[in-house]
Coordinates of C-alpha atoms and ligand atoms in Angstrom, one line a residue:
M1 CA -29.4 63.4 60.2
A2 CA -26.0 64.2 59.2
S3 CA -26.1 68.0 60.5
W4 CA -28.0 66.2 63.7
R5 CA -24.5 63.9 64.1
L6 CA -22.2 66.8 63.5
R7 CA -24.6 68.8 66.2
A8 CA -23.9 66.0 68.5
S9 CA -20.3 65.2 67.9
N10 CA -19.6 69.2 68.5
A11 CA -21.9 69.3 71.6
N12 CA -20.9 69.0 75.3
P13 CA -21.5 65.4 75.9
S14 CA -23.7 66.9 79.1
Q15 CA -26.3 68.3 77.2
T16 CA -26.6 65.5 74.7
R17 CA -29.8 64.0 74.6
R18 CA -29.7 60.5 76.0
F19 CA -30.8 57.4 73.4
N20 CA -34.3 56.4 74.3
P21 CA -35.4 53.5 72.1
R22 CA -38.7 53.8 73.0
D23 CA -38.7 57.2 70.9
P24 CA -40.3 57.4 68.2
S25 CA -38.9 60.3 66.9
P26 CA -37.6 59.8 63.2
K27 CA -34.2 60.8 64.3
W28 CA -33.6 58.1 66.3
R29 CA -34.6 55.1 63.8
G30 CA -32.1 53.3 61.8
D31 CA -29.1 54.4 63.5
S32 CA -27.3 52.9 66.4
P33 CA -26.2 54.5 69.6
A34 CA -22.3 54.5 69.1
A35 CA -23.2 56.6 65.6
R36 CA -25.2 59.0 67.1
F37 CA -22.9 60.2 70.5
R38 CA -19.5 59.5 68.9
G39 CA -19.7 59.9 65.1
D40 CA -20.1 62.6 62.7
N41 CA -21.3 62.1 58.9
G42 CA -18.9 59.5 57.9
T43 CA -15.2 60.2 58.5
S44 CA -14.3 60.9 61.7
P45 CA -12.4 58.5 63.5
L46 CA -14.9 58.0 66.3
N47 CA -17.8 57.0 63.8
Y48 CA -17.7 53.6 64.9
D49 CA -20.7 52.6 62.6
H50 CA -18.5 53.6 60.1
I51 CA -15.3 51.9 61.0
F52 CA -17.2 48.6 61.3
D53 CA -19.0 49.0 58.0
Q54 CA -15.7 49.4 55.9
A55 CA -14.2 46.2 58.0
I56 CA -17.1 44.3 56.6
Q57 CA -17.0 45.8 53.1
R58 CA -12.8 45.2 53.0
L59 CA -14.2 41.5 53.5
H60 CA -16.8 41.5 50.7
A61 CA -14.4 43.6 47.8
E62 CA -11.6 40.6 48.9
G63 CA -14.5 37.8 48.3
R64 CA -13.6 36.3 51.6
Y65 CA -16.8 37.6 53.5
R66 CA -17.9 34.2 55.6
V67 CA -21.7 32.7 55.3
F68 CA -22.4 30.0 57.4
I69 CA -24.6 27.8 56.4
D70 CA -27.8 27.0 57.9
I71 CA -28.0 23.0 58.8
L72 CA -29.2 20.3 60.7
R73 CA -27.7 16.9 60.6
N74 CA -29.9 14.0 60.5
K75 CA -29.4 12.1 63.5
G76 CA -28.2 8.5 62.9
A77 CA -28.3 9.1 59.0
Y78 CA -25.0 11.1 58.5
P79 CA -23.6 12.8 55.9
D80 CA -27.5 13.5 55.1
A81 CA -28.7 17.1 56.8
R82 CA -31.4 19.5 56.2
C83 CA -30.3 22.8 55.2
F84 CA -32.2 26.1 55.7
A85 CA -30.9 27.9 53.1
G86 CA -34.1 28.9 51.0
H87 CA -37.7 29.7 51.7
N88 CA -39.4 26.5 50.8
G89 CA -38.7 24.7 54.1
P90 CA -35.6 22.6 54.8
K91 CA -34.0 21.1 51.8
P92 CA -32.1 17.3 51.7
I93 CA -28.6 17.8 51.6
T94 CA -25.2 15.8 51.6
V95 CA -22.2 17.3 54.0
W96 CA -18.9 16.5 52.7
C97 CA -16.6 19.1 54.6
S98 CA -17.3 18.2 58.7
N99 CA -14.6 17.5 60.8
D100 CA -16.6 14.8 62.3
Y101 CA -14.4 12.4 60.5
L102 CA -15.7 9.0 61.9
A103 CA -19.2 10.0 62.2
M104 CA -19.0 9.4 65.9
G105 CA -21.0 12.3 66.8
Q106 CA -23.7 10.0 65.4
H107 CA -22.4 6.6 66.7
P108 CA -25.4 4.6 68.9
K109 CA -22.9 4.3 71.9
V110 CA -22.2 7.9 71.8
I111 CA -25.6 9.4 71.7
A112 CA -26.9 6.4 74.4
A113 CA -24.1 7.5 76.7
M114 CA -24.8 11.1 76.0
E115 CA -28.8 10.4 76.9
E116 CA -28.0 8.1 79.9
A117 CA -25.7 10.8 81.5
L118 CA -28.5 13.7 81.2
N119 CA -30.7 11.7 82.9
D120 CA -28.4 10.6 85.7
V121 CA -26.7 14.1 86.5
G122 CA -28.6 17.0 84.6
A123 CA -27.5 18.9 81.6
G124 CA -24.4 21.0 83.0
S125 CA -21.2 20.6 85.4
G126 CA -22.4 23.4 87.6
G127 CA -19.1 25.0 87.9
T128 CA -15.1 25.2 87.5
R129 CA -13.4 22.2 87.9
N130 CA -11.9 23.9 91.1
I131 CA -15.6 24.9 92.3
G132 CA -18.1 22.3 92.4
G133 CA -17.4 21.2 88.4
N134 CA -15.3 18.1 89.1
T135 CA -17.5 15.4 88.1
H136 CA -16.5 11.7 88.0
Y137 CA -16.9 12.0 84.1
H138 CA -14.3 14.0 83.7
I139 CA -11.6 12.2 85.8
E140 CA -12.5 9.1 83.9
L141 CA -12.1 10.6 80.6
E142 CA -8.7 12.2 81.9
K143 CA -7.7 8.9 82.9
E144 CA -8.8 7.5 79.6
L145 CA -7.0 10.0 77.6
A146 CA -3.7 9.5 79.4
D147 CA -3.7 6.4 78.8
L148 CA -4.7 6.7 75.2
H149 CA -1.5 8.4 74.5
G150 CA 0.7 6.6 77.1
K151 CA 1.1 9.3 79.3
E152 CA 0.8 9.9 83.2
A153 CA -2.0 12.5 83.1
A154 CA -4.6 14.1 80.8
L155 CA -6.1 17.5 81.6
L156 CA -9.3 18.9 79.6
F157 CA -10.7 22.0 78.2
T158 CA -13.6 23.3 76.8
S159 CA -12.1 23.0 73.2
G160 CA -9.0 22.4 71.5
Y161 CA -8.7 25.9 70.6
V162 CA -8.7 26.7 74.4
S163 CA -6.1 23.8 75.3
N164 CA -3.6 25.2 72.7
D165 CA -4.0 28.7 74.0
A166 CA -3.9 28.2 77.8
T167 CA -0.9 25.1 77.8
L168 CA 1.4 27.1 75.3
S169 CA 1.1 30.6 77.3
T170 CA 1.5 29.4 80.5
L171 CA 4.2 26.6 79.9
A172 CA 6.2 29.2 78.5
K173 CA 5.6 31.6 81.5
L174 CA 6.6 29.2 83.5
L175 CA 10.0 28.5 81.9
P176 CA 12.0 32.0 82.6
G177 CA 13.4 33.1 79.0
C178 CA 11.6 30.7 77.0
V179 CA 12.3 30.8 73.5
I180 CA 9.4 29.1 71.5
F181 CA 10.3 27.7 68.1
S182 CA 7.0 27.3 66.0
D183 CA 6.0 25.9 62.4
E184 CA 5.2 28.7 60.4
M185 CA 1.9 26.4 59.3
N186 CA 0.5 26.4 63.0
H187 CA -3.0 26.9 63.9
A188 CA -4.4 29.7 65.0
S189 CA -4.8 28.6 68.6
M190 CA -1.3 28.0 68.8
I191 CA -0.4 31.0 67.5
A192 CA -2.5 32.8 70.2
G193 CA -0.9 30.9 72.7
I194 CA 2.7 31.9 72.1
R195 CA 1.7 35.6 71.5
N196 CA -0.3 35.2 74.9
S197 CA 3.1 33.7 76.6
G198 CA 4.8 37.0 75.7
C199 CA 8.0 35.4 75.2
E200 CA 10.5 35.1 72.4
K201 CA 9.4 33.1 69.1
R202 CA 11.5 32.0 66.0
I203 CA 9.2 30.7 63.2
F204 CA 10.8 27.7 60.8
R205 CA 9.8 26.8 57.5
H206 CA 6.8 24.5 57.3
N207 CA 8.0 21.1 58.6
D208 CA 11.5 22.2 57.7
V209 CA 14.0 20.1 59.7
A210 CA 17.1 21.5 58.4
H211 CA 15.5 25.4 59.1
L212 CA 14.4 24.3 62.5
E213 CA 18.1 23.0 63.3
E214 CA 19.5 26.3 62.2
L215 CA 17.1 28.5 64.2
L216 CA 18.4 25.9 67.4
A217 CA 21.7 26.1 66.9
A218 CA 21.6 29.8 66.9
E219 CA 20.3 30.2 70.1
D220 CA 21.9 30.3 73.3
P221 CA 22.3 26.8 74.9
N222 CA 21.4 28.0 78.3
V223 CA 17.8 29.1 77.6
P224 CA 14.6 26.9 77.6
K225 CA 13.3 25.9 74.4
L226 CA 9.8 24.5 73.4
I227 CA 9.3 23.2 69.9
A228 CA 5.6 23.3 69.0
F229 CA 4.1 21.9 65.4
E230 CA 1.1 19.7 64.6
S231 CA 0.9 15.9 63.4
V232 CA -1.4 16.4 60.2
Y233 CA -1.8 19.9 59.2
S234 CA -5.3 19.9 57.8
M235 CA -5.5 22.7 55.4
D236 CA -2.5 21.0 53.3
A237 CA -2.9 17.6 54.4
D238 CA 0.4 16.6 55.0
I239 CA 2.2 15.3 58.0
A240 CA 5.0 16.6 60.2
P241 CA 8.4 14.9 60.3
I242 CA 7.9 14.0 63.7
H243 CA 10.9 12.0 64.8
D244 CA 13.4 14.2 63.2
F245 CA 11.9 16.9 65.2
C246 CA 12.0 14.7 68.4
D247 CA 15.8 14.0 67.3
L248 CA 16.3 17.9 67.4
A249 CA 14.9 18.5 71.0
E250 CA 17.2 15.8 72.3
K251 CA 20.2 17.4 70.6
Y252 CA 19.4 20.8 71.6
N253 CA 17.9 20.1 75.1
A254 CA 14.2 21.6 74.3
L255 CA 10.8 20.2 74.9
T256 CA 8.5 19.2 72.5
Y257 CA 4.5 20.2 71.9
I258 CA 2.6 18.6 69.5
D259 CA -1.3 19.6 68.1
E260 CA -2.6 16.1 67.1
V261 CA -6.1 17.8 66.5
H262 CA -7.0 16.4 62.9
A263 CA -5.5 12.3 64.2
V264 CA -6.5 11.6 67.4
G265 CA -8.9 8.7 66.8
M266 CA -7.8 8.5 63.3
Y267 CA -4.6 7.2 63.4
G268 CA -2.7 4.5 65.8
A269 CA -4.1 1.1 66.2
R270 CA -6.0 2.7 69.4
G271 CA -6.8 6.3 67.8
G272 CA -3.8 7.5 70.0
G273 CA -3.0 9.5 66.9
I274 CA 0.1 9.7 64.2
T275 CA 2.7 9.6 67.5
E276 CA 0.8 6.2 68.2
R277 CA 1.4 5.3 64.8
D278 CA 4.6 6.1 64.4
G279 CA 5.8 5.1 67.8
A280 CA 6.6 8.3 69.0
A281 CA 4.3 9.5 71.6
H282 CA 6.6 8.5 74.4
R283 CA 9.1 11.1 72.6
I284 CA 6.8 14.0 72.7
D285 CA 6.4 16.0 76.3
V286 CA 2.7 17.1 75.7
I287 CA 0.4 15.8 73.2
E288 CA -2.6 18.0 72.6
G289 CA -5.8 17.0 70.9
T290 CA -9.8 17.9 70.2
L291 CA -12.8 15.8 71.6
G292 CA -15.0 17.8 68.4
K293 CA -13.5 16.1 65.9
A294 CA -12.8 12.4 65.1
F295 CA -14.4 12.0 68.7
G296 CA -17.4 13.8 67.6
V297 CA -18.8 15.7 70.6
M298 CA -16.7 18.9 71.9
G299 CA -13.8 19.7 74.0
G300 CA -9.9 20.1 74.1
Y301 CA -7.3 18.1 76.2
I302 CA -3.5 18.0 76.6
A303 CA -1.8 14.4 77.8
S304 CA 1.8 14.6 79.7
D305 CA 3.7 14.0 82.9
T306 CA 2.0 14.3 85.9
R307 CA 4.5 17.4 86.7
I308 CA 3.6 19.5 83.7
I309 CA -0.3 18.4 84.3
D310 CA -0.3 19.7 87.8
C311 CA 1.6 23.0 86.1
I312 CA -1.3 24.0 83.7
R313 CA -4.0 23.1 85.8
S314 CA -2.7 25.2 88.6
Y315 CA -1.4 28.1 86.9
A316 CA -3.8 28.2 83.0
P317 CA -6.4 30.8 83.6
G318 CA -7.9 29.1 80.7
F319 CA -8.5 26.3 82.3
I320 CA -9.1 27.7 86.0
F321 CA -11.6 30.5 85.4
T322 CA -14.2 28.6 83.1
T323 CA -17.4 26.2 83.6
S324 CA -16.2 22.9 83.4
L325 CA -17.6 20.8 79.9
S326 CA -21.1 19.6 80.5
P327 CA -21.1 16.0 82.0
V328 CA -23.2 15.1 79.4
L329 CA -20.6 15.8 76.6
V330 CA -17.9 14.2 78.4
A331 CA -20.1 11.3 78.7
G332 CA -20.3 11.0 74.7
V333 CA -16.5 11.4 74.3
L334 CA -15.6 8.8 77.0
A335 CA -17.9 6.3 74.8
A336 CA -16.2 7.5 71.7
V337 CA -12.6 7.4 72.8
R338 CA -13.4 3.8 74.3
H339 CA -15.2 2.5 71.6
L340 CA -12.2 4.0 69.3
K341 CA -9.6 2.6 71.2
E342 CA -11.4 -0.9 70.5
S343 CA -12.4 -0.8 67.0
S344 CA -10.7 0.2 63.8
V345 CA -13.5 -0.2 61.1
E346 CA -14.4 3.2 61.3
R347 CA -10.7 4.5 60.5
E348 CA -10.4 1.9 57.9
A349 CA -13.7 2.9 56.4
Q350 CA -12.9 6.5 56.8
Q351 CA -9.1 6.0 54.8
A352 CA -10.6 4.0 52.0
A353 CA -13.5 6.8 51.8
A354 CA -10.6 9.3 51.2
A355 CA -8.8 7.2 49.0
E356 CA -11.4 6.6 46.6
L357 CA -12.3 10.3 46.8
K358 CA -8.8 11.2 45.7
R359 CA -8.8 8.6 42.7
Q360 CA -12.0 9.9 41.4
F361 CA -11.2 13.5 41.6
R362 CA -7.7 12.5 39.8
E363 CA -9.4 10.7 37.0
A364 CA -11.6 13.3 36.3
G365 CA -8.8 15.6 36.0
L366 CA -9.6 17.8 39.2
P367 CA -6.8 19.8 40.9
V368 CA -6.7 17.6 43.7
M369 CA -4.1 18.2 46.0
E370 CA -1.6 15.8 47.1
S371 CA -2.7 14.7 50.1
A372 CA -0.7 11.9 52.3
T373 CA -4.0 11.8 54.8
H374 CA -7.5 11.6 55.3
I375 CA -8.2 15.1 53.9
V376 CA -9.1 15.9 50.5
P377 CA -8.4 19.4 49.2
L378 CA -9.0 20.7 45.9
M379 CA -6.9 23.8 44.8
V380 CA -9.4 26.8 43.5
G381 CA -6.7 29.8 44.0
D382 CA -9.3 32.5 44.0
P383 CA -11.8 33.0 46.5
V384 CA -14.4 34.5 44.4
R385 CA -14.5 31.3 42.2
A386 CA -14.3 28.9 45.5
K387 CA -17.3 30.2 46.7
K388 CA -19.2 30.4 43.5
I389 CA -18.6 26.7 43.2
S390 CA -19.7 26.0 47.1
D391 CA -22.8 27.9 46.4
I392 CA -23.9 25.9 43.2
L393 CA -22.8 22.5 44.6
L394 CA -24.8 23.6 47.4
A395 CA -28.0 25.2 45.3
E396 CA -28.0 22.9 42.6
Y397 CA -26.7 19.9 43.2
G398 CA -27.4 19.5 47.4
A399 CA -23.6 19.0 48.0
Y400 CA -22.1 20.9 50.8
V401 CA -18.6 22.1 51.0
Q402 CA -17.4 25.2 52.9
P403 CA -15.1 27.5 50.9
I404 CA -11.7 27.9 52.9
N405 CA -10.1 31.1 52.4
F406 CA -7.7 33.7 54.0
P407 CA -6.8 33.6 56.6
T408 CA -7.4 30.2 57.3
V409 CA -5.0 29.6 54.2
P410 CA -2.8 31.6 52.2
R411 CA -4.5 34.1 49.7
G412 CA -4.3 32.6 46.4
T413 CA -4.4 29.0 47.6
E414 CA -8.4 29.1 48.4
R415 CA -9.7 26.0 48.2
L416 CA -12.5 23.4 48.5
R417 CA -11.8 20.7 51.6
F418 CA -13.6 17.4 51.4
T419 CA -13.7 15.1 54.5
P420 CA -15.0 12.4 53.4
G421 CA -16.6 9.5 55.9
P422 CA -17.0 5.9 56.6
A423 CA -20.8 6.3 55.2
H424 CA -19.9 8.7 51.7
T425 CA -20.5 5.6 49.0
P426 CA -18.7 5.4 45.5
E427 CA -21.6 6.5 44.0
M428 CA -22.2 9.6 46.2
M429 CA -18.5 10.5 45.2
R430 CA -19.4 9.8 41.4
E431 CA -22.1 12.1 41.6
L432 CA -20.1 14.8 43.5
T433 CA -17.3 14.3 41.0
S434 CA -19.6 14.6 37.8
A435 CA -21.2 17.9 39.6
L436 CA -17.7 19.4 39.9
V437 CA -16.5 18.6 36.3
E438 CA -19.8 20.4 35.2
I439 CA -19.2 23.5 37.5
W440 CA -15.7 23.4 36.6
D441 CA -16.7 23.7 32.7
R442 CA -19.3 25.8 33.9
L443 CA -16.8 28.7 35.3
D444 CA -14.1 28.0 32.3
L445 CA -11.8 26.3 34.8
Q446 CA -8.8 24.5 33.3
L447 CA -9.6 20.7 34.2
Q448 CA -5.6 18.7 34.4
K449 CA -4.9 15.9 32.0
A450 CA -6.0 13.0 33.7
A451 CA -2.8 10.8 34.6
Ligands
LIG501 N1 -5.4 22.6 66.3 C1 -5.9 22.8 64.9 C2 -4.8 22.7 64.4 C3 -7.4 22.7 64.4 O1 -7.5 23.1 62.9 C4 -7.9 23.4 65.5 C5 -9.8 23.7 64.4 O2 -9.7 23.2 63.5 C6 -7.9 23.4 66.8 C7 -6.4 23.1 67.2 C8 -8.8 23.8 67.8 O3 -9.8 22.7 68.0 P1 -11.4 23.1 68.5 O4 -12.4 22.7 67.0 O5 -11.8 21.7 69.3 O6 -11.6 24.2 69.4

């Protein structure tokens, strides 16, 4: 095989045999066309198979190769689910790491709305918003979201990721010479948007008001400026000083952009996020959110004034050139948003569950991170151990929590991130806590002295 590859790489391409998947000759078997035609025996920069293998090998070596767990949630019974990991059919598990924080993806009103929409208008939207895909559901949901945030208008995207990328890149391109001030812990989708805008950026230390001011003050007062940050940082579970950032925005004449992905539906009397809870929504120029976490379905959006929304609608490729969300999904989100505007029962139950889990972890001496939010992170500090704990929990205790590693969090801060929902009971938490204590002991990890 090796000698054949050398011949292939030295051969005149026009004389090289074409790859034929039906050719039974042994020299074709077990190798991809890329390696056959462009590689040699392993070291050539054109041996594409080798390059890809090395890339995956690096992840294994660092202990951060990602394994996706194969599950199905049980309709209406969340956090119960089935896991298809073994060979003996699905095994019942409890999910502890879902971002469907309020279990709205299982709510009877949401499911009924989706069934009704499916029966009424069929499965897909049939086009982009401009060409056939602007359904009445989309228009209704945008009105509902604008109202949620007290803004003039809103715009839907196919995900929160796309909404950040499309909006930030387009906004900054429309503002000549714009400089973006970005929190160092901002999500990958915001970083992608900032990078894709091609504009200048300044990174300020996480939630550091003084550092942001230093950077703003150093800038030409006449260049357009945009401050981009999140409200709830979902990995460290802390909250931005929103009013302080808005004060700076006013002082230095900058626009403000906030990602409320982990807060919409979760905070504020109507689920308008931290900006609603803290009375700051009117001070923010663009509020961005997801429809896939507390609202339980899928999609993303921004809410702003009509002028900005009209610009993004008209200029952002990530909005224009893609099929709009299925009306079935949009109908489900509409039901979730409307329900959570009226009901705080789910929010309160979720907050109580998070507080109880933090209390139990702390009492057991588990290294629960300081958290001002609904998220309960447990620090491990090592990718291999984090994965090991997660594997044991799943295999032996039927508890599913995904290990979080680099690049989602910095190296050396790998952790387990628990998101208890309204239906996780104190009894389930006791079982989880004692399982974790047993695993901590088994892996020779240190428990902290109970406070
Ligand atoms: N922004 C933040 C802070 C996130 O954590 C995420 C996803 O986890 C997103 C945006 C992307 O949202 P979506 O999952 O709807 O694409």
